[in-house]
Coordinates of C-alpha atoms in Angstrom, one line a residue:
Chain A
M266 CA -17.0 -49.7 87.8
I267 CA -17.7 -51.0 84.8
E268 CA -19.4 -54.3 85.6
T269 CA -20.5 -57.0 82.9
Q270 CA -22.9 -60.3 83.7
G271 CA -23.0 -62.8 81.8
V272 CA -22.5 -60.7 78.2
S273 CA -22.3 -62.6 75.4
K274 CA -22.4 -62.3 71.7
R275 CA -23.7 -64.8 68.5
Y276 CA -23.3 -64.1 65.1
G277 CA -25.1 -67.3 63.1
D278 CA -23.6 -70.2 65.2
A279 CA -20.4 -68.9 66.5
L280 CA -20.8 -67.0 69.6
V281 CA -18.1 -64.7 69.7
V282 CA -17.9 -63.7 73.6
D283 CA -19.2 -66.8 76.1
D284 CA -20.6 -65.3 79.0
V285 CA -18.6 -62.6 80.3
S286 CA -18.7 -61.8 84.0
L287 CA -16.4 -59.6 85.1
S288 CA -15.5 -55.9 87.2
I289 CA -13.4 -52.8 85.7
P290 CA -12.7 -50.7 88.5
K291 CA -12.6 -46.9 88.4
G292 CA -9.5 -45.3 87.7
G293 CA -6.8 -47.3 86.6
F294 CA -5.1 -47.8 83.5
T295 CA -6.2 -51.6 82.1
S296 CA -5.5 -54.0 79.1
I297 CA -7.5 -56.0 77.2
I298 CA -5.3 -58.5 75.7
G299 CA -5.3 -61.8 73.5
P300 CA -5.4 -63.7 70.0
N301 CA -7.0 -62.5 67.3
G302 CA -10.6 -63.9 67.9
A303 CA -11.1 -63.6 71.1
G304 CA -13.8 -61.4 71.6
K305 CA -11.6 -58.2 72.6
S306 CA -13.3 -55.7 70.6
T307 CA -16.6 -57.0 70.5
L308 CA -16.9 -57.0 74.0
L309 CA -15.6 -53.6 74.4
S310 CA -18.0 -52.4 71.7
M311 CA -20.9 -54.1 73.4
I312 CA -19.8 -52.4 77.7
S313 CA -19.9 -49.1 75.7
R314 CA -23.6 -49.7 73.5
L315 CA -22.2 -50.1 69.8
T316 CA -22.7 -53.0 69.2
P317 CA -26.2 -54.9 70.6
M318 CA -25.6 -57.5 73.7
S319 CA -27.2 -61.0 72.7
A320 CA -27.1 -61.8 76.2
G321 CA -26.5 -60.0 79.6
S322 CA -26.3 -56.7 80.0
V323 CA -23.7 -54.1 80.5
L324 CA -23.8 -52.0 84.4
V325 CA -21.6 -48.3 83.7
D326 CA -21.2 -46.9 87.4
G327 CA -24.8 -48.8 87.5
M328 CA -26.3 -47.5 84.9
D329 CA -27.4 -50.1 82.5
V330 CA -26.2 -49.0 79.0
T331 CA -29.1 -50.5 76.6
R332 CA -31.5 -48.0 78.8
T333 CA -29.3 -44.8 79.6
P334 CA -30.2 -42.0 77.7
G335 CA -27.2 -42.3 74.7
N336 CA -26.3 -38.1 75.6
V337 CA -26.1 -39.1 79.4
L338 CA -23.9 -42.0 79.1
A339 CA -21.5 -40.0 76.5
R340 CA -21.0 -37.7 78.9
R341 CA -19.9 -40.5 81.3
L342 CA -17.9 -43.0 78.4
S343 CA -16.1 -42.4 76.0
I344 CA -15.2 -45.4 72.8
L345 CA -13.5 -45.1 70.1
R346 CA -12.9 -48.3 67.7
Q347 CA -10.2 -48.9 64.7
D348 CA -11.5 -48.4 61.9
N349 CA -12.2 -44.4 62.1
Q350 CA -12.8 -44.3 58.0
T351 CA -14.4 -41.2 56.7
S352 CA -14.4 -39.6 53.6
L353 CA -16.4 -36.1 54.7
R354 CA -14.0 -33.5 54.5
L355 CA -13.8 -31.5 58.5
T356 CA -10.9 -30.3 59.9
V357 CA -9.0 -31.4 62.7
R358 CA -10.1 -28.7 64.7
D359 CA -14.2 -29.8 64.0
L360 CA -13.6 -33.2 64.3
V361 CA -12.3 -32.6 68.2
A362 CA -14.7 -29.8 68.6
F363 CA -17.2 -32.8 68.2
G364 CA -16.0 -34.1 71.8
R365 CA -18.0 -31.4 73.7
F366 CA -21.3 -32.3 71.9
P367 CA -22.5 -34.3 74.6
H368 CA -21.7 -31.3 76.9
S369 CA -23.1 -28.4 74.7
G370 CA -25.0 -29.8 72.1
G371 CA -22.6 -28.6 69.2
R372 CA -23.4 -24.3 70.6
L373 CA -19.0 -24.3 72.0
T374 CA -18.8 -22.2 75.2
A375 CA -15.8 -21.1 76.6
E376 CA -15.5 -24.1 78.4
D377 CA -16.0 -26.3 75.4
L378 CA -13.1 -24.1 73.7
R379 CA -10.3 -24.7 76.6
H380 CA -11.0 -28.6 76.5
V381 CA -10.7 -28.1 72.7
D382 CA -7.3 -26.5 72.9
E383 CA -6.3 -28.5 75.5
A384 CA -6.7 -31.7 73.8
M385 CA -4.7 -30.3 70.9
D386 CA -2.2 -29.6 72.5
Y387 CA -1.6 -32.2 74.2
L388 CA -1.8 -35.1 70.9
R389 CA 0.1 -32.3 69.3
L390 CA -2.2 -31.4 66.9
N391 CA -1.7 -27.5 67.3
E392 CA -0.3 -26.8 63.5
Y393 CA -2.5 -29.2 61.5
R394 CA -6.0 -27.7 63.3
D395 CA -7.3 -26.6 60.1
R396 CA -6.3 -29.0 57.8
P397 CA -8.8 -31.5 56.0
I398 CA -8.9 -34.9 58.5
D399 CA -8.6 -36.9 54.9
E400 CA -5.4 -35.5 54.3
L401 CA -3.8 -36.5 57.1
S402 CA -1.3 -39.3 57.7
G403 CA -3.3 -42.3 59.6
G404 CA -1.7 -41.6 62.3
Q405 CA -2.1 -38.1 62.2
R406 CA -5.7 -39.2 61.9
Q407 CA -5.7 -41.5 65.0
R408 CA -4.3 -38.9 67.1
A409 CA -6.9 -36.3 65.8
Y410 CA -9.5 -39.1 67.0
V411 CA -7.6 -40.0 69.9
A412 CA -7.8 -35.1 70.9
M413 CA -11.2 -36.1 70.1
V414 CA -12.4 -38.7 72.8
M415 CA -9.9 -36.4 75.2
C416 CA -12.1 -34.0 74.7
Q417 CA -15.2 -35.5 75.7
D418 CA -14.1 -36.0 78.9
T419 CA -15.7 -38.5 80.6
E420 CA -14.9 -40.7 83.8
Y421 CA -14.8 -44.0 81.5
V422 CA -12.2 -43.7 78.2
L423 CA -12.6 -47.1 75.9
L424 CA -10.1 -47.0 73.1
D425 CA -9.9 -50.3 70.7
E426 CA -6.6 -50.6 69.2
P427 CA -5.1 -46.7 70.1
L428 CA -1.7 -47.6 68.7
N429 CA -2.9 -48.6 65.0
N430 CA -0.8 -46.9 62.6
I431 CA 1.3 -44.9 64.6
D432 CA 5.1 -45.6 64.7
M433 CA 6.9 -45.5 67.7
R434 CA 7.6 -43.0 69.1
F435 CA 3.7 -41.7 69.0
A436 CA 2.8 -45.0 70.7
V437 CA 4.9 -44.3 73.6
D438 CA 3.5 -41.0 73.4
M439 CA 0.0 -42.2 73.5
M440 CA 0.6 -44.6 76.5
Q441 CA 2.2 -41.8 78.1
L442 CA -0.9 -39.6 77.3
L443 CA -3.2 -41.8 78.3
R444 CA -1.2 -43.2 82.0
R445 CA -1.2 -38.9 82.4
A446 CA -4.7 -38.7 82.2
A447 CA -5.2 -41.9 84.8
D448 CA -3.0 -40.5 87.0
E449 CA -3.6 -37.1 86.9
K450 CA -7.1 -36.7 86.0
G451 CA -8.3 -39.9 87.5
K452 CA -10.1 -41.5 84.4
T453 CA -10.6 -45.1 84.0
V454 CA -9.0 -46.0 80.7
V455 CA -9.4 -49.0 78.9
V456 CA -7.5 -50.2 76.1
V457 CA -7.8 -53.2 73.8
L458 CA -4.3 -53.7 73.0
H459 CA -1.9 -56.3 70.5
D460 CA 1.4 -55.6 71.9
I461 CA 1.4 -56.9 75.0
N462 CA 4.9 -55.2 76.0
F463 CA 2.8 -51.8 75.9
A464 CA 0.2 -53.8 77.6
S465 CA 3.2 -54.9 80.4
C466 CA 4.4 -51.3 80.8
Y467 CA 1.6 -49.2 81.2
S468 CA -1.8 -51.4 82.3
D469 CA -2.4 -51.0 86.5
H470 CA -4.4 -54.0 85.6
I471 CA -4.6 -56.4 82.4
I472 CA -7.6 -59.4 81.3
A473 CA -6.0 -61.8 79.1
M474 CA -9.6 -63.1 76.6
R475 CA -9.5 -66.3 74.8
Q476 CA -12.3 -67.5 72.6
G477 CA -14.2 -65.4 73.6
K478 CA -13.9 -64.9 78.3
P479 CA -11.2 -64.1 80.2
A480 CA -8.4 -66.5 81.0
Y481 CA -6.7 -64.9 83.1
Q482 CA -7.0 -61.2 84.9
G483 CA -4.0 -59.5 87.2
T484 CA -1.5 -57.2 87.4
P485 CA 1.6 -57.1 84.9
Q486 CA 2.9 -59.2 87.3
Q487 CA 0.1 -62.2 87.8
I488 CA -0.5 -62.0 83.8
I489 CA 3.0 -61.0 82.1
R490 CA 4.5 -64.6 83.1
D491 CA 6.4 -67.2 80.7
E492 CA 3.5 -70.2 81.2
V493 CA 0.7 -67.3 81.1
L494 CA 1.6 -66.4 78.0
R495 CA 2.1 -69.9 77.0
D496 CA -0.8 -71.0 77.5
L497 CA -2.8 -68.4 76.6
Y498 CA -1.1 -67.3 72.6
Q499 CA -0.4 -71.2 72.2
M500 CA 3.1 -69.8 71.8
D501 CA 6.3 -70.0 74.0
I502 CA 7.7 -66.1 74.8
R503 CA 9.8 -65.4 76.9
V504 CA 9.3 -62.1 79.7
H505 CA 13.0 -60.7 80.7
E506 CA 12.5 -57.9 83.4
V507 CA 14.7 -55.1 81.8
D508 CA 15.1 -51.5 83.2
G509 CA 12.8 -52.7 85.5
Q510 CA 9.8 -53.3 83.5
R511 CA 8.9 -57.2 82.2
I512 CA 9.6 -57.5 78.6
C513 CA 8.6 -59.8 76.7
V514 CA 10.7 -62.0 73.6
Y515 CA 9.2 -64.2 71.5
F516 CA 9.9 -62.5 67.2
R517 CA 12.3 -65.5 67.0
M518 CA 12.6 -68.1 68.9
A519 CA 16.1 -71.1 68.9
Chain B
M192 CA -0.7 -12.0 54.0
T193 CA -1.0 -10.7 57.6
D194 CA 0.2 -13.0 60.5
S195 CA -2.7 -11.2 62.8
I196 CA -5.8 -13.2 61.7
S197 CA -5.4 -16.8 62.9
S198 CA -5.9 -19.6 60.1
P199 CA -9.7 -20.2 62.0
Q200 CA -10.8 -16.4 61.4
R201 CA -9.6 -16.1 58.0
A202 CA -11.2 -19.4 57.1
S203 CA -14.5 -18.4 58.9
R204 CA -13.8 -15.0 57.1
S205 CA -13.4 -16.2 53.6
G206 CA -16.5 -18.5 54.4
A207 CA -18.6 -15.5 55.1
L208 CA -17.4 -13.6 52.3
W209 CA -18.4 -16.5 49.8
L210 CA -22.1 -16.3 51.7
F211 CA -22.5 -12.2 50.9
L212 CA -21.8 -13.3 47.7
L213 CA -23.8 -16.0 46.6
L214 CA -26.1 -14.0 48.8
V215 CA -25.8 -10.6 45.8
L216 CA -26.4 -13.6 43.6
V217 CA -29.2 -14.4 44.0
V218 CA -31.4 -11.0 45.0
V219 CA -29.0 -10.1 41.3
L220 CA -30.8 -13.4 39.2
G221 CA -33.9 -12.5 41.3
L222 CA -34.6 -9.8 39.7
C223 CA -33.0 -10.3 36.6
S224 CA -36.3 -13.4 36.8
L225 CA -38.8 -10.7 37.7
N226 CA -38.0 -8.5 35.0
V227 CA -37.8 -11.5 32.0
G228 CA -40.7 -12.8 30.5
A229 CA -42.6 -13.3 27.4
S230 CA -44.7 -9.9 28.9
R231 CA -41.8 -6.8 28.6
M232 CA -42.1 -5.2 31.8
N233 CA -39.2 -3.1 33.3
L234 CA -39.0 -3.0 37.3
L235 CA -38.6 0.4 37.8
N236 CA -42.4 1.4 37.1
V237 CA -43.3 -1.0 38.8
L238 CA -43.1 1.5 41.7
T239 CA -44.9 4.6 40.1
A240 CA -47.5 2.3 37.9
D241 CA -51.1 2.2 40.6
P242 CA -51.6 -1.3 41.7
D243 CA -54.5 -2.6 39.0
D244 CA -52.0 -1.4 36.4
R245 CA -50.8 -4.4 34.1
V246 CA -47.7 -4.4 35.3
S247 CA -48.1 -5.1 38.8
K248 CA -51.1 -7.6 37.7
I249 CA -47.9 -9.5 36.3
L250 CA -45.5 -8.9 38.2
F251 CA -48.0 -9.7 42.0
A252 CA -49.5 -12.8 39.8
S253 CA -47.1 -14.4 37.5
R254 CA -43.2 -12.8 37.7
L255 CA -42.6 -13.2 41.9
P256 CA -44.8 -15.9 42.6
R257 CA -42.6 -17.6 39.9
T258 CA -38.9 -16.5 41.2
L259 CA -40.0 -16.8 45.1
A260 CA -40.7 -20.7 43.5
L261 CA -37.3 -21.1 42.0
I262 CA -35.7 -19.7 45.2
L263 CA -37.7 -21.9 47.5
A264 CA -36.8 -24.8 45.2
G265 CA -33.4 -24.5 44.6
A266 CA -32.1 -23.7 48.7
A267 CA -34.7 -26.6 50.0
L268 CA -33.5 -29.4 46.9
A269 CA -29.6 -28.5 47.8
V270 CA -30.3 -29.0 51.3
A271 CA -32.6 -31.4 50.7
G272 CA -29.4 -32.9 48.7
A273 CA -26.9 -32.5 51.1
I274 CA -29.0 -34.6 53.4
L275 CA -29.3 -37.6 51.5
Q276 CA -25.4 -37.7 51.1
M277 CA -24.8 -37.6 55.1
M278 CA -27.8 -40.4 55.2
A279 CA -26.0 -42.6 52.4
R280 CA -22.2 -41.0 53.3
N281 CA -21.1 -40.0 49.5
R282 CA -21.0 -37.2 48.1
L283 CA -22.4 -38.5 44.7
V284 CA -26.2 -38.7 45.5
D285 CA -29.0 -36.5 44.6
T286 CA -32.6 -37.5 45.3
S287 CA -32.8 -37.4 41.4
T288 CA -30.3 -40.2 41.0
T289 CA -31.0 -42.3 43.7
G290 CA -34.9 -43.0 43.6
P291 CA -36.6 -40.6 45.6
M292 CA -37.4 -37.7 42.6
A293 CA -38.4 -41.1 40.7
A294 CA -40.5 -42.3 43.5
A295 CA -42.3 -38.8 43.7
A296 CA -42.9 -38.8 40.2
L297 CA -44.5 -42.4 40.0
G298 CA -46.7 -41.6 43.3
M299 CA -48.4 -38.3 40.7
L300 CA -48.6 -41.0 38.3
V301 CA -50.8 -43.5 41.1
V302 CA -52.5 -40.2 42.5
A303 CA -54.0 -39.7 39.0
I304 CA -54.9 -42.8 38.5
I305 CA -56.5 -44.1 41.2
L306 CA -57.8 -40.2 41.9
P307 CA -59.0 -39.1 38.8
N308 CA -60.9 -36.9 39.9
G309 CA -58.8 -34.5 41.2
V310 CA -57.5 -33.7 45.1
P311 CA -56.5 -31.6 47.8
L312 CA -53.4 -30.4 47.3
W313 CA -52.2 -31.5 51.0
A314 CA -53.9 -34.7 49.9
R315 CA -51.6 -35.1 46.9
F316 CA -48.4 -33.9 49.1
L317 CA -48.7 -36.3 51.7
L318 CA -49.2 -38.8 49.2
V319 CA -46.1 -37.8 46.8
S320 CA -43.9 -37.4 49.9
A321 CA -45.3 -40.9 51.3
F322 CA -43.8 -42.4 47.9
A323 CA -40.5 -40.3 47.6
A324 CA -40.2 -41.3 51.6
G325 CA -40.6 -44.6 49.9
G326 CA -37.7 -43.7 47.6
I327 CA -35.2 -42.6 50.2
L328 CA -35.7 -45.5 52.2
L329 CA -35.8 -48.4 49.3
F330 CA -32.3 -46.7 48.7
L331 CA -31.0 -46.5 52.0
G332 CA -32.0 -49.9 52.5
V333 CA -30.3 -51.7 49.2
L334 CA -27.1 -49.7 51.0
Q335 CA -27.3 -51.2 54.3
R336 CA -27.5 -55.2 52.6
M337 CA -24.2 -53.7 50.6
P338 CA -21.1 -56.0 51.5
L339 CA -19.2 -54.0 49.5
R340 CA -19.8 -49.7 49.5
S341 CA -17.0 -48.3 47.3
A342 CA -17.6 -44.7 47.0
L343 CA -18.2 -45.0 43.0
I344 CA -20.9 -48.4 43.7
V345 CA -22.7 -46.1 45.9
P346 CA -24.4 -43.5 43.7
L347 CA -24.7 -46.5 41.2
V348 CA -26.5 -48.2 42.9
G349 CA -29.0 -44.8 43.0
L350 CA -29.1 -44.9 39.7
V351 CA -30.5 -48.3 39.2
M352 CA -32.8 -47.9 41.7
A353 CA -33.7 -44.7 39.9
G354 CA -33.9 -46.3 36.6
V355 CA -36.6 -49.4 37.5
I356 CA -38.7 -46.7 39.3
H357 CA -38.3 -44.8 35.8
A358 CA -39.6 -47.8 34.0
G359 CA -41.7 -48.7 36.6
G360 CA -43.7 -45.8 36.3
G361 CA -43.1 -45.2 32.1
L362 CA -45.0 -49.0 31.9
L363 CA -48.2 -47.9 34.2
A364 CA -48.2 -44.1 32.6
H365 CA -48.2 -46.7 28.9
H366 CA -51.3 -48.2 30.7
F367 CA -53.2 -45.8 31.7
D368 CA -52.6 -43.4 28.9
L369 CA -50.8 -41.1 31.4
S370 CA -47.8 -40.9 29.4
Q371 CA -48.1 -37.7 28.8
S372 CA -49.0 -36.5 31.9
L373 CA -45.9 -38.3 33.4
R374 CA -43.2 -36.9 30.6
A375 CA -44.8 -33.4 32.1
W376 CA -43.6 -34.5 35.9
N377 CA -40.9 -35.5 34.8
S378 CA -39.6 -32.3 33.4
G379 CA -40.2 -30.3 36.0
D380 CA -40.1 -25.9 35.1
F381 CA -42.2 -23.1 36.8
S382 CA -43.2 -21.7 34.3
A383 CA -47.3 -22.1 35.1
V384 CA -46.0 -21.1 38.3
L385 CA -48.8 -18.6 39.6
R386 CA -50.2 -16.9 42.6
G387 CA -51.7 -19.4 44.2
R388 CA -49.9 -22.4 43.4
Y389 CA -46.7 -22.4 44.5
E390 CA -47.0 -21.5 48.0
L391 CA -46.6 -25.4 49.2
L392 CA -43.3 -24.4 48.7
W393 CA -43.7 -22.3 51.8
V394 CA -43.3 -25.9 53.7
A395 CA -40.1 -26.9 52.0
A396 CA -38.6 -23.6 52.8
A397 CA -40.2 -24.7 56.6
L398 CA -38.1 -28.0 56.2
T399 CA -35.0 -26.5 55.0
V400 CA -34.9 -23.5 57.9
A401 CA -35.5 -27.5 59.9
A402 CA -32.5 -29.1 58.2
M403 CA -30.2 -26.1 59.0
L404 CA -31.2 -26.3 63.1
L405 CA -30.4 -29.8 62.5
A406 CA -27.1 -28.9 60.7
D407 CA -24.5 -29.8 63.2
R408 CA -25.9 -33.5 63.2
F409 CA -26.4 -34.2 60.1
T410 CA -22.8 -34.0 60.2
V411 CA -22.8 -36.3 63.1
I412 CA -24.7 -38.8 61.0
G413 CA -22.2 -38.4 58.2
M414 CA -19.3 -39.6 60.6
G415 CA -21.4 -43.0 60.8
R416 CA -23.3 -44.6 63.3
D417 CA -20.3 -45.5 65.7
F418 CA -19.4 -41.6 65.6
A419 CA -22.8 -40.8 66.1
T420 CA -23.2 -43.1 69.4
N421 CA -20.2 -42.1 71.1
I422 CA -21.5 -38.4 71.6
G423 CA -25.1 -39.2 72.6
V424 CA -26.5 -38.9 69.2
N425 CA -29.4 -40.9 68.6
Y426 CA -28.3 -42.1 64.7
S427 CA -32.2 -43.9 64.0
L428 CA -34.0 -41.0 65.5
L429 CA -31.7 -38.8 63.1
M430 CA -32.4 -40.8 60.2
A431 CA -36.5 -40.6 60.1
I432 CA -35.7 -37.7 60.6
G433 CA -33.8 -36.7 57.5
V434 CA -35.9 -39.2 55.5
L435 CA -38.8 -37.2 56.5
L436 CA -37.2 -33.7 55.5
V437 CA -35.8 -35.1 52.6
A438 CA -39.0 -36.7 51.4
M439 CA -41.3 -33.2 52.0
I440 CA -38.6 -31.3 50.5
V441 CA -39.1 -33.6 47.0
G442 CA -43.1 -34.1 47.1
S443 CA -43.8 -30.9 47.7
V444 CA -41.3 -29.7 45.2
V445 CA -42.7 -32.4 42.5
V446 CA -46.2 -31.1 43.0
T447 CA -45.2 -27.8 42.2
A448 CA -43.1 -28.1 39.7
G449 CA -41.9 -31.7 38.5
V450 CA -39.3 -33.1 39.3
I451 CA -35.6 -30.8 39.0
P452 CA -32.5 -32.3 38.8
F453 CA -29.3 -32.1 40.2
I454 CA -29.5 -29.6 42.6
G455 CA -28.9 -31.3 45.4
L456 CA -25.6 -32.8 44.0
V457 CA -24.6 -30.1 42.6
A458 CA -24.6 -27.6 45.0
P459 CA -23.5 -29.8 48.1
N460 CA -20.4 -30.6 46.3
L461 CA -19.3 -27.1 45.2
V462 CA -19.5 -25.6 47.9
R463 CA -17.4 -28.6 50.0
L464 CA -14.3 -27.7 47.9
V465 CA -14.6 -24.1 49.5
V466 CA -15.7 -24.7 53.4
G467 CA -15.3 -28.8 53.3
D468 CA -18.2 -30.7 54.8
N469 CA -18.8 -29.3 58.1
L470 CA -22.7 -28.6 57.4
R471 CA -23.0 -25.9 60.0
R472 CA -21.2 -23.8 58.1
A473 CA -21.5 -25.1 54.8
I474 CA -25.8 -25.8 54.8
P475 CA -26.3 -22.2 54.4
M476 CA -24.1 -21.5 51.3
V477 CA -25.5 -24.8 49.8
A478 CA -29.1 -22.8 50.2
L479 CA -28.3 -20.3 48.3
L480 CA -26.5 -22.0 45.7
G481 CA -28.7 -24.0 45.5
A482 CA -31.3 -20.8 44.9
A483 CA -28.9 -19.2 42.4
L484 CA -28.7 -22.4 40.3
L485 CA -32.5 -23.3 39.8
L486 CA -33.0 -19.4 38.8
A487 CA -30.0 -18.8 36.4
A488 CA -31.3 -22.4 34.3
D489 CA -34.6 -21.1 34.2
L490 CA -33.6 -17.5 33.1
L491 CA -31.3 -19.3 30.3
G492 CA -34.9 -21.1 29.7
R493 CA -36.8 -18.3 29.4
L494 CA -33.9 -17.2 27.3
L495 CA -32.8 -19.3 24.9
I496 CA -36.2 -19.0 22.8
H497 CA -37.8 -16.6 24.1
P498 CA -40.7 -16.3 24.2
Y499 CA -40.6 -19.7 24.3
E500 CA -39.1 -22.0 27.1
V501 CA -36.8 -24.6 27.5
P502 CA -38.0 -26.7 31.0
S503 CA -35.3 -25.6 33.7
S504 CA -35.0 -29.4 34.1
N505 CA -33.3 -29.8 30.9
L506 CA -30.5 -28.0 31.5
L507 CA -29.8 -28.5 34.9
S508 CA -29.7 -32.1 33.1
I509 CA -27.5 -31.2 30.9
A510 CA -25.2 -28.9 33.7
G511 CA -25.4 -32.0 36.5
C512 CA -24.1 -33.9 34.0
A513 CA -21.0 -31.6 33.6
V514 CA -20.4 -31.2 37.2
F515 CA -20.9 -35.1 38.2
L516 CA -18.1 -35.9 35.6
V517 CA -16.0 -33.7 36.7
V518 CA -16.4 -34.1 40.8
L519 CA -16.2 -38.4 39.5
L520 CA -12.7 -38.1 37.6
H521 CA -11.9 -35.2 40.3
G522 CA -12.5 -37.4 42.9
R523 CA -10.9 -40.5 41.4
A524 CA -7.9 -38.7 41.1
K525 CA -7.4 -37.3 45.0
W526 CA -9.0 -41.2 46.7
S527 CA -6.4 -43.5 44.8

């Protein structure tokens, strides 16, 4: 379980994350949604100890993330942020293999290689395995980074906007894959998403944030509703049931 | 092309081939270096001559120390450049173009001013290394505070820092009437290297080996703080180790031979064209190429106006500028 206790982030006068106490259960697929500037990414990066907190604490399976040794936490929790810019010339395979670093410290064992191959299969990267990542398209590179995080094989997998830059087919692929990681491997997947329809169709649990605080939490049936979304995004959103999925329509209002 | 070899194997085979070729190059250049100098000698004679012979004396007192010094310093500077590039997350920087070398030369000057009666070698080494560390921290500190960090701005900031430190040293040297000494330190060469005057470079060799053992971690550092933290690498600790390694390599070279420019820029950039940036694969080649470049520059310097010498640093400046321009132009074509 991930627990945040009174977590805040302040940049100068701006309170980006405001005294958040919540818990994310072990197992399943949790989405964090909300308008721009709601503090979703900042919260995720504080949970994963990438950004220091101004106040509060985060426990992952009872371990305080700011005090747990980095490589111990790296075997329990992985994080992929939005901007993965690099000018380094690494092959896809080298990048994915870095996911095994917390386990083997760079000396890859047969077990590590199995994970590397499996992750590349999973994200259909085999044909690019020896291509430098700086020569890939945005979507291919994003898949390579996700493969690295999968290869890290952690109980908790946190991703900030993993659908950035990728087209519909790979977006669906990616969500199916994360869903399978939760269902088949028992991973706890936590994803910041902009596309509320993906959140609606794939999540077990949704945290809706606004102005640095969780405004609503619950199952998709509880959160993906006209009145909740209207309040959250301050706009008209109609929820329709299509083929048993709750789909939000908001593109053009009469 | 056969398909029986999968491509990663092919890649590692071509890497191994390059490594072997570089090793041969270093050995050949090393033998030439042993053979070339003001005094004529033939290496084969050494095998038959007795140890007190004039030829063996020259060999063991001068030629061999000089050749070893070139190999150790070239390899260490190239590796230091590769690590600094990871720390600055920019491939167009080197210890000689961002301040650390200039700061080390300033350190030599300050030591000469405040301790005019001489200091033990180890103390000079530590003081000069401390100055080099200051140069690195200044550069990285300025980078950290820069809002806009484009690939081309970073080396320019480095050049400015190096220029400011260099100019400050010049003023100070002028005031204390040490301009000539500063000029000598600033144009490094290996003509004064004799047995007993190069052994500090074995420290640089040990640091080079340490850097090789940490190669994976420095690659991770080059991917940035978040990437490193996610896979459990202590970013701040590795940065601190990197500063120490680079500073002490620069310190040992500057104390022994003076400022040697551009090797740390040229060697890593040529190697990355062949094997990319994964330092685990690249760093042995970077070290060998650095050694080969310095050996070649020094040899050329000895041959051009034989029996006099051109400092190897002058030749490296010319070659380094050319490569710098090529990398800049090539890079621009690729990035935009």
